[in-house]
Amino acid sequence: MAKFHVIVPAAGVGARMASAVPKQYLPLLGKPVLAHAIAACLQHPRISSVTVVLDANDAYWPSAGIPPADKLRVLYSGGATRADTVCNGLLALDAELHAQDWVLVHDAARPGLTITLLDRLLDSLQDDVVGGLLAIPVADTLKRADVAQRVLNTEPREHLWQAQTPQMFRYAILRQALAAARLNGTPTDEAQAVEALGYSPKLVAGELRNLKITYPQDLPLAAAILQADQQA
Ligand SMILES: Nc1ccn([C@@H]2O[C@H](COP(=O)(O)OP(=O)(O)OP(=O)(O)O)[C@@H](O)[C@H]2O)c(=O)n1
Ligand SMILES: C[C@](O)(CO)[C@H](O)COP(=O)(O)O
């Protein structure tokens, strides 16, 4: 039976966040963002392992206070791009993964993932040949801008979705896709690399709460969402 393994690329510098420490280590309700991001995966009974891939020179993990766990492992082998970081994680797991096993790639900067969202993803995709990703349909009117930030035109939004993570693919397909993508360009997510092989990943309904911390204003939003959970 195919197993479910999680890789968490956590080697980014968070340039758009422009904080003193990388955003995955910023405090969020008393714990680093990264601790929230991996919590649901660690708790989920169907997830076999969670591998966090840090920058080779990461100096923050030892003092981040993230407790060890049986299925948690930490690698200091991040790459120059997210795709490189994920590839390095896959390489380290190669000996224990089978071609049909599932790999879920989840951003270290998405602290709002829940067991419910993971269940939805796993249940929707476990019998799929390829895999897919959490995503949410675009809800606003879309404008294309010129260089002066004036509207060129309004883009149709039908059938447009915003990609989230986890992105879940069969190990053999993901490995092949990322190896090819590294030669041909830099995909911004795993699905893009898989699409380039000619596959059509399935979109599974995500939720706004699974937002990515990208800009400073995202952190208080995430805090409000998680605080509401604690009060519920
Ligand atoms: N070389 C890289 C670049 C990104 N990431 C990870 O990929 C995820 C993507 O989120 P993103 O917002 O792009 O993170 P950063 O690259 O850190 O942010 P920025 O683009 O603003 O620098 C994050 O978990 C980030 O740590 C990574 O592991 N290795
Ligand atoms: C993978 C991703 O989270 C999907 O939305 C996102 O593409 C990664 O971050 P970036 O902002 O594209 O670098």
PDB file of N, CA and C in Angstrom, residues 2 61 156:
ATOM      1  N   ALA A   2       0.518   2.211  -0.860  1.00  0.00           N
ATOM      2  CA  ALA A   2       1.341   3.432  -0.968  1.00  0.00           C
ATOM      3  C   ALA A   2       1.310   4.226   0.336  1.00  0.00           C
ATOM      4  N   TRP A  61      17.175  26.718  13.643  1.00  0.00           N
ATOM      5  CA  TRP A  61      16.442  25.518  14.077  1.00  0.00           C
ATOM      6  C   TRP A  61      16.787  25.111  15.522  1.00  0.00           C
ATOM      7  N   PRO A 156     -10.559  37.464 -17.794  1.00  0.00           N
ATOM      8  CA  PRO A 156     -11.584  36.521 -17.334  1.00  0.00           C
ATOM      9  C   PRO A 156     -11.035  35.662 -16.190  1.00  0.00           C
TER      10      PRO A 156
END
